[in-house]
Amino acid sequence: MAGMELLSDQGYRLDGRKATELRKVQARMGVFAQADGSAYLEQGNTKALAVVYGPHEMRGSRSRALHDRAVINCQYSMATFSTAERKRRPHGDQKSTEMSLHLKQTFEAAVMTQLYPRSQIDIYVKILQSDGGNYSVCVNAATLAVIDAGIPMRDYVCACSVGFVDETPLADLCYAEESGGLSSLALALLPRSGQIALLQMDARLHQDHLEALIEAAMTACKGSSVPRLQDRVTADDNMGLLSDPNRRRALINLLTRLNSPICMICYMAGVAWFMGLAFEPFTLRTYMSENAMGSTMVEERFPAGERALATGREFAAHKKKTGGMPADWLVRTMQARGLEVFTQSFSRTLPFPDENKERYMVKGTNVYGILRAPRAPRTEALVLSARCSPGDDNNQAVGLLLGLAQYFRGQIYLAKDIIFLVNEHDLIGMQAWLEGYHHTNTTGMDWSPLQGRGGSIQAALSLELSHDLITSLDLVLEGLNGQLPNLDLANLFYAFCQKIGVLCTIQGKLQRNDWDSVSGYSHAVQTMMLMVMKQASGRPWGDHGLFLRYHIEAATIKGINSFRQYKTDATTVGRLLEGMYRKLNNLLERLHQSYFFYLMPSLSHFVSIGYYMPAFGLLAVILLLRALDLWVQLVTPPPRTEDGVIDIEQSNPGVLSVMTPLVISHLTGVALYLLPIRFQELAVEHFPVSETEAVVLTAIAVYTAGLALPHNTHRLLSGEGTEQGWKVLKLVAVLYLAVLLGCTALINFSLGFILALTLVPVAAFVTPHVPKVLSAFVLVILSPACTLLFSVFFFQELQEIPVSFQEGWVLYLSVISQGILDHCLYGSLVYPLIALLVYPCWLLFWNILFWK
Amino acid sequence: MLILMTLFSSCLFVSSSNIEDNVGNFFSSGHTNNWAVLVCTSRFWFNYRHVANTLSVYRSVKRLGIPDSHIVLMLADDMACNHRNPKPATVFSHKNMELNVYGDDVEVDYRGYEVTVENFLRVLTGRLPPSTPRSKRLLSDDRSNILIYLTGHGGNGFLKFQDSEEISNVELADAFQQMWQKRRYNELLFIIDTCQGASMYERFYSPNLMALASSQVGEDSLSHQPDLAIGVHLMDRYTFYLLEFLEDIHPASKTNMNDLFKVCPKSHCVSTPGHRTDLFLRDPGSVLVTDFFGSVRKVEITVETINLTSPIMQTEEKSAAYGDLQKETYSFSDQLPVSEIIHQKPKQKDWHPPDGFILGLWTLILLVFFKTYGMKHLKHIF
């Protein structure tokens, strides 16, 4: 060792450390699951593993137990591979026994043993690699393990070895230094109290130096003390890409710098993705998922189409005679066909007259007959419904329903009851019947309770048929709040249409095979867009729409007669229904195998939720990116700091300046929700309008008034807005919008997507600094009300019934009134969503534009 | 030796060697009784065909002479009385109501929820609680030939029981080994009609097993006989043709196993039926179908008395006829190279180009790329 210089003239040690510098410390806690506590510690190249068991009952001889405190049992060992020389190390050699004893003494001083009388705490420490300072590393590792075990201690113990060379104390000795013949000292310290738990020195040292050496050791101990170690442990555990501060900063810089381009790209990608959904290679073919329904392999033998039509004509005659629902005749006819027949009467006063359907005080009767399953328990049921509507409408459907009832009566394979329902006043009657059937009353309607019930309803079909011969059958799926029945119901319908050879459509569109041509693609887009518009409207598009609320899969089948050559008679439609009901009869559980969330670009293809959600996701990402940008702007202080006072004021915009616009916007929303119906009488008194017009015009008036209100009141209350203030407000508004749209899209994708399409650009670009007039114009154009107006025109365009602006405006007004009525009558949520949440959110952005 | 022998020589002038041959034929199979375990593992109306499969095998074995007391029939669902059955109290195997396999004397031993993996394995291995009635037990011995027929929905290496549990091919193989060790069978014929059926017998390692399956690994077994009036498929293809085959068998027919292997060729079945005979010690060509499907007692009427009491003849005959029986006295591991059977080579994978070829192709592509763009442009790329 003569040649080796433990401390160079420049003050560096063998491994390049300064005299007081410690080696690199790395630690991890909880490395074993079985032990009560465990820790792994590296100090330079010395590595130790500590495990703690206990406190537990005394193992071995109970006589060693102490009546007033716990016994600490330490065992120190070294791995055979821990030193340069591979050596078997038997237990209980003198060195390790001594080390165990030292550890024991140390921890008896630190652990609050008096809390665990008559028990034992085991501490096992193993040196995996030895490079000097074994004792101190063992103490540190054991301390971590004891902490991990949750055993209370007076203080952390930390230990360090110190050597003395050339009048200089060297901290944390490595093996080379330890074996270099200097006098060394190991010290275990309770750092907060400064008490020494153990001091060990095996070499000679002049008394004068002892003080300095102990001092150095204590400093070193505090340097390697456990609180610091623990910080490292937690930092180690959480280390990931984002927690690396440098990378995170770089990522954030990139995102803020490229914010606008990324947002633009996301928006375009979102729209492109959505348009791509209708492209046939990107869609999936529909297929039957439900095992129990399997194939279309049944025999359809319904023979009595002509008779059904005759019954329909008879029904029409009786309907004309009674001037409404011919309940008595229906009861008699159904009874003659062997059904258990019941009637239900209901009445309902609408909040304001429905001008489309010309009804205000509604009174009616539902007639239904139950065909009991001949051999099965009456636990499940299927429903076939046809509405009784005024005029020549839907007579054939009722006739066919009665014909099918007669036919099914003769079949013995039914395992479920079939309920044949004729409902008056379409959805209102259906609502009354469903509420009666399920013993609920959500809309405060008056109805007489049902006298007879079948089992729980598994599936339902509504029939709309107004011609003796039809060209095609149209499938209507969209129900209340954009709910859709399980896709298997559509698959079933499509499969039977294919089998029997009936033309079938969805959204009134036939499917085409030329997906690769432009016209074929635009046809698919048209079909899908119609579905999106209908779903977004949130209203039930057929009598089936209310079933979905009760988790009953239902669809409406609508007969369409156009001037095409291809005609289908009632017998064929009857056979189709027979086949479908026979397959539904085979169901063992509710329909659940296939998708509940989908879009259909044609009847044979569908887009599942997994494929269409990214389109919305791409739009929603823009909001998050803008929020991130704003957050970064808010957090980083502005570069010019001449005046500290202004700075502080800016960084703390008052709660008032954010809360005021929030509260006022929402109050405006509440007004928009409540006032139109409350004030209709007042409005009718003062203006020459009908009740319906009064409601709609009040709604529009409140909406428009809302544009002026928030920022003016805000100015009145909290004065001129600060720069920081609008940023906070916008951050809140953007996140609010993101949550709002996200939730909406999950429930009703179409509505969420359409709102995102218009509101996301607003949210992205609005600041108080953009040109006022132009921006205000854009903002109004993209507001929810204008979106609705455009949607009305677009919907007409898609249906190939374009309207003039005048007609469109009238339609727009009636759509608003319908929306409000749907909410009051059936509990559609679109109107309250727009009025109470979306509109206030949009007002926040409006407010930001007029911040100054 | 329970065989009741009444042998008479047919002719006065028959040479002794001829008689020996005849007697050898007479004792060709070593069994004295026949058992059948027939299992349908799936329930629900749309699995009608599995019940029909099982019942058609039941019908055949019963017709060929195995009594109900020797048949353990497990049916997971009651199709005949299902509410959806338009023809109550029938189960048809052929379209247009040609053949009703339900009959009027079906004795179902395990039904509905009793059909579980546990019960099936307990029946096979005989580990049943003492209260179990005889009709629910497989009371076979080391002279029994057992037919085991399974049908249901399966996959690679398993067969589903009632949508709630499944039996794996390893479990099944171990059960058979346990049966062998407990001397519960002399020879065993295993037939399974399910998707990827061959996977179910590939783990077998017990001796004297012959196995047939309706399809190979990776293949689906398909249904047959769609009936529009009943509204479901009536049978699976393999069992349908098996039934057609069995309908032509009568107790005295000499049809052997090789004919059974030819049932339902790929042109009929769409799937490829498989069979396994390496564990079976006799030549399948010499094994009669009725050895398993029937309970046939051989009776030949002769005029003359043959003296079989001569010890020399008996031993000769025995050694000729019971060759496999003598082997049975050896320990199990000697009989068959079990380890070889267990460590069979896995099925060859589909051919794909060797890795070197792909590597070379990439190198070529890269070379062409650099050749075209030149090395000096590299810095623009990276």
PDB file of C-alpha atoms in Angstrom, chain B residues 145-260:
ATOM      1  CA  ASN B 145     -65.300 -53.126 -23.594  1.00  0.00           C
ATOM      2  CA  ILE B 146     -66.391 -49.553 -23.111  1.00  0.00           C
ATOM      3  CA  LEU B 147     -67.700 -47.092 -25.676  1.00  0.00           C
ATOM      4  CA  ILE B 148     -67.404 -43.485 -24.682  1.00  0.00           C
ATOM      5  CA  TYR B 149     -69.171 -40.942 -26.843  1.00  0.00           C
ATOM      6  CA  LEU B 150     -68.981 -37.196 -26.208  1.00  0.00           C
ATOM      7  CA  THR B 151     -70.520 -34.311 -28.072  1.00  0.00           C
ATOM      8  CA  GLY B 152     -70.774 -30.603 -27.405  1.00  0.00           C
ATOM      9  CA  HIS B 153     -68.923 -27.397 -28.058  1.00  0.00           C
ATOM     10  CA  GLY B 154     -65.188 -27.656 -27.783  1.00  0.00           C
ATOM     11  CA  GLY B 155     -61.942 -26.009 -28.713  1.00  0.00           C
ATOM     12  CA  ASN B 156     -58.321 -26.926 -28.959  1.00  0.00           C
ATOM     13  CA  GLY B 157     -57.780 -29.193 -25.991  1.00  0.00           C
ATOM     14  CA  PHE B 158     -61.076 -28.775 -24.173  1.00  0.00           C
ATOM     15  CA  LEU B 159     -64.743 -29.588 -24.280  1.00  0.00           C
ATOM     16  CA  LYS B 160     -67.260 -27.246 -22.720  1.00  0.00           C
ATOM     17  CA  PHE B 161     -69.773 -28.572 -20.236  1.00  0.00           C
ATOM     18  CA  GLN B 162     -72.930 -26.469 -20.125  1.00  0.00           C
ATOM     19  CA  ASP B 163     -71.327 -23.096 -20.799  1.00  0.00           C
ATOM     20  CA  SER B 164     -69.975 -23.096 -17.275  1.00  0.00           C
ATOM     21  CA  GLU B 165     -66.974 -25.390 -17.121  1.00  0.00           C
ATOM     22  CA  GLU B 166     -64.831 -27.500 -19.368  1.00  0.00           C
ATOM     23  CA  ILE B 167     -62.850 -30.706 -19.377  1.00  0.00           C
ATOM     24  CA  SER B 168     -59.352 -30.627 -20.799  1.00  0.00           C
ATOM     25  CA  ASN B 169     -57.721 -33.330 -22.844  1.00  0.00           C
ATOM     26  CA  VAL B 170     -55.167 -33.870 -20.074  1.00  0.00           C
ATOM     27  CA  GLU B 171     -57.859 -34.450 -17.494  1.00  0.00           C
ATOM     28  CA  LEU B 172     -59.529 -36.910 -19.804  1.00  0.00           C
ATOM     29  CA  ALA B 173     -56.302 -38.774 -20.531  1.00  0.00           C
ATOM     30  CA  ASP B 174     -55.551 -39.014 -16.814  1.00  0.00           C
ATOM     31  CA  ALA B 175     -59.033 -40.313 -16.138  1.00  0.00           C
ATOM     32  CA  PHE B 176     -58.520 -43.077 -18.670  1.00  0.00           C
ATOM     33  CA  GLN B 177     -55.166 -43.951 -17.165  1.00  0.00           C
ATOM     34  CA  GLN B 178     -56.827 -44.183 -13.780  1.00  0.00           C
ATOM     35  CA  MET B 179     -59.476 -46.458 -15.277  1.00  0.00           C
ATOM     36  CA  TRP B 180     -56.752 -48.652 -16.674  1.00  0.00           C
ATOM     37  CA  GLN B 181     -54.928 -48.840 -13.398  1.00  0.00           C
ATOM     38  CA  LYS B 182     -58.126 -49.709 -11.596  1.00  0.00           C
ATOM     39  CA  ARG B 183     -58.794 -52.411 -14.182  1.00  0.00           C
ATOM     40  CA  ARG B 184     -62.021 -50.866 -15.249  1.00  0.00           C
ATOM     41  CA  TYR B 185     -61.753 -51.736 -18.911  1.00  0.00           C
ATOM     42  CA  ASN B 186     -60.388 -54.254 -21.311  1.00  0.00           C
ATOM     43  CA  GLU B 187     -60.593 -52.096 -24.400  1.00  0.00           C
ATOM     44  CA  LEU B 188     -61.972 -48.627 -24.798  1.00  0.00           C
ATOM     45  CA  LEU B 189     -63.369 -46.869 -27.851  1.00  0.00           C
ATOM     46  CA  PHE B 190     -63.545 -43.095 -27.560  1.00  0.00           C
ATOM     47  CA  ILE B 191     -65.593 -41.080 -30.037  1.00  0.00           C
ATOM     48  CA  ILE B 192     -65.988 -37.344 -29.879  1.00  0.00           C
ATOM     49  CA  ASP B 193     -67.990 -35.068 -32.138  1.00  0.00           C
ATOM     50  CA  THR B 194     -66.943 -31.502 -31.483  1.00  0.00           C
ATOM     51  CA  CYS B 195     -64.901 -28.752 -33.084  1.00  0.00           C
ATOM     52  CA  GLN B 196     -61.177 -29.575 -33.090  1.00  0.00           C
ATOM     53  CA  GLY B 197     -62.111 -32.973 -31.734  1.00  0.00           C
ATOM     54  CA  ALA B 198     -58.725 -34.551 -32.480  1.00  0.00           C
ATOM     55  CA  SER B 199     -57.157 -32.379 -29.799  1.00  0.00           C
ATOM     56  CA  MET B 200     -59.121 -34.288 -27.189  1.00  0.00           C
ATOM     57  CA  TYR B 201     -57.397 -37.610 -27.814  1.00  0.00           C
ATOM     58  CA  GLU B 202     -53.882 -36.459 -28.561  1.00  0.00           C
ATOM     59  CA  ARG B 203     -52.862 -36.617 -24.878  1.00  0.00           C
ATOM     60  CA  PHE B 204     -54.074 -40.174 -24.278  1.00  0.00           C
ATOM     61  CA  TYR B 205     -51.401 -42.533 -23.041  1.00  0.00           C
ATOM     62  CA  SER B 206     -53.200 -45.518 -21.580  1.00  0.00           C
ATOM     63  CA  PRO B 207     -53.139 -48.848 -23.408  1.00  0.00           C
ATOM     64  CA  ASN B 208     -55.958 -50.442 -25.365  1.00  0.00           C
ATOM     65  CA  LEU B 209     -57.510 -47.162 -26.337  1.00  0.00           C
ATOM     66  CA  MET B 210     -58.878 -46.433 -29.748  1.00  0.00           C
ATOM     67  CA  ALA B 211     -60.100 -42.927 -30.441  1.00  0.00           C
ATOM     68  CA  LEU B 212     -62.093 -41.234 -33.176  1.00  0.00           C
ATOM     69  CA  ALA B 213     -62.892 -37.583 -33.632  1.00  0.00           C
ATOM     70  CA  SER B 214     -65.032 -35.648 -36.022  1.00  0.00           C
ATOM     71  CA  SER B 215     -62.427 -33.038 -36.911  1.00  0.00           C
ATOM     72  CA  GLN B 216     -58.759 -32.226 -36.773  1.00  0.00           C
ATOM     73  CA  VAL B 217     -57.193 -29.470 -34.711  1.00  0.00           C
ATOM     74  CA  GLY B 218     -58.037 -26.156 -36.331  1.00  0.00           C
ATOM     75  CA  GLU B 219     -61.192 -27.446 -37.953  1.00  0.00           C
ATOM     76  CA  ASP B 220     -64.806 -26.910 -37.028  1.00  0.00           C
ATOM     77  CA  SER B 221     -67.239 -29.769 -36.949  1.00  0.00           C
ATOM     78  CA  LEU B 222     -70.311 -28.717 -38.809  1.00  0.00           C
ATOM     79  CA  SER B 223     -73.990 -29.289 -38.377  1.00  0.00           C
ATOM     80  CA  HIS B 224     -76.289 -31.106 -40.734  1.00  0.00           C
ATOM     81  CA  GLN B 225     -79.970 -31.642 -41.392  1.00  0.00           C
ATOM     82  CA  PRO B 226     -81.381 -28.130 -41.108  1.00  0.00           C
ATOM     83  CA  ASP B 227     -85.053 -28.487 -40.415  1.00  0.00           C
ATOM     84  CA  LEU B 228     -87.205 -25.451 -41.072  1.00  0.00           C
ATOM     85  CA  ALA B 229     -90.221 -26.719 -39.202  1.00  0.00           C
ATOM     86  CA  ILE B 230     -88.321 -27.418 -36.019  1.00  0.00           C
ATOM     87  CA  GLY B 231     -86.151 -24.407 -36.671  1.00  0.00           C
ATOM     88  CA  VAL B 232     -82.758 -25.820 -35.766  1.00  0.00           C
ATOM     89  CA  HIS B 233     -80.106 -28.160 -37.141  1.00  0.00           C
ATOM     90  CA  LEU B 234     -81.020 -31.679 -36.156  1.00  0.00           C
ATOM     91  CA  MET B 235     -77.623 -33.384 -36.201  1.00  0.00           C
ATOM     92  CA  ASP B 236     -73.942 -32.826 -36.588  1.00  0.00           C
ATOM     93  CA  ARG B 237     -72.447 -34.118 -39.776  1.00  0.00           C
ATOM     94  CA  TYR B 238     -70.141 -36.714 -38.320  1.00  0.00           C
ATOM     95  CA  THR B 239     -72.681 -38.320 -36.043  1.00  0.00           C
ATOM     96  CA  PHE B 240     -75.275 -38.196 -38.772  1.00  0.00           C
ATOM     97  CA  TYR B 241     -73.127 -40.348 -41.038  1.00  0.00           C
ATOM     98  CA  LEU B 242     -72.094 -42.474 -38.078  1.00  0.00           C
ATOM     99  CA  LEU B 243     -75.755 -43.138 -37.459  1.00  0.00           C
ATOM    100  CA  GLU B 244     -76.314 -44.000 -41.107  1.00  0.00           C
ATOM    101  CA  PHE B 245     -73.383 -46.396 -40.842  1.00  0.00           C
ATOM    102  CA  LEU B 246     -74.602 -47.971 -37.632  1.00  0.00           C
ATOM    103  CA  GLU B 247     -78.127 -48.411 -38.941  1.00  0.00           C
ATOM    104  CA  ASP B 248     -76.701 -50.966 -41.394  1.00  0.00           C
ATOM    105  CA  ILE B 249     -74.919 -52.951 -38.705  1.00  0.00           C
ATOM    106  CA  HIS B 250     -76.655 -55.975 -37.320  1.00  0.00           C
ATOM    107  CA  PRO B 251     -75.437 -58.130 -34.452  1.00  0.00           C
ATOM    108  CA  ALA B 252     -73.773 -60.680 -36.705  1.00  0.00           C
ATOM    109  CA  SER B 253     -72.174 -58.281 -39.171  1.00  0.00           C
ATOM    110  CA  LYS B 254     -68.474 -58.624 -39.718  1.00  0.00           C
ATOM    111  CA  THR B 255     -67.837 -54.895 -40.228  1.00  0.00           C
ATOM    112  CA  ASN B 256     -64.589 -53.962 -38.595  1.00  0.00           C
ATOM    113  CA  MET B 257     -62.995 -50.807 -37.283  1.00  0.00           C
ATOM    114  CA  ASN B 258     -61.368 -49.950 -40.588  1.00  0.00           C
ATOM    115  CA  ASP B 259     -64.851 -49.498 -41.982  1.00  0.00           C
ATOM    116  CA  LEU B 260     -65.737 -47.264 -39.065  1.00  0.00           C
TER     117      LEU B 260
END
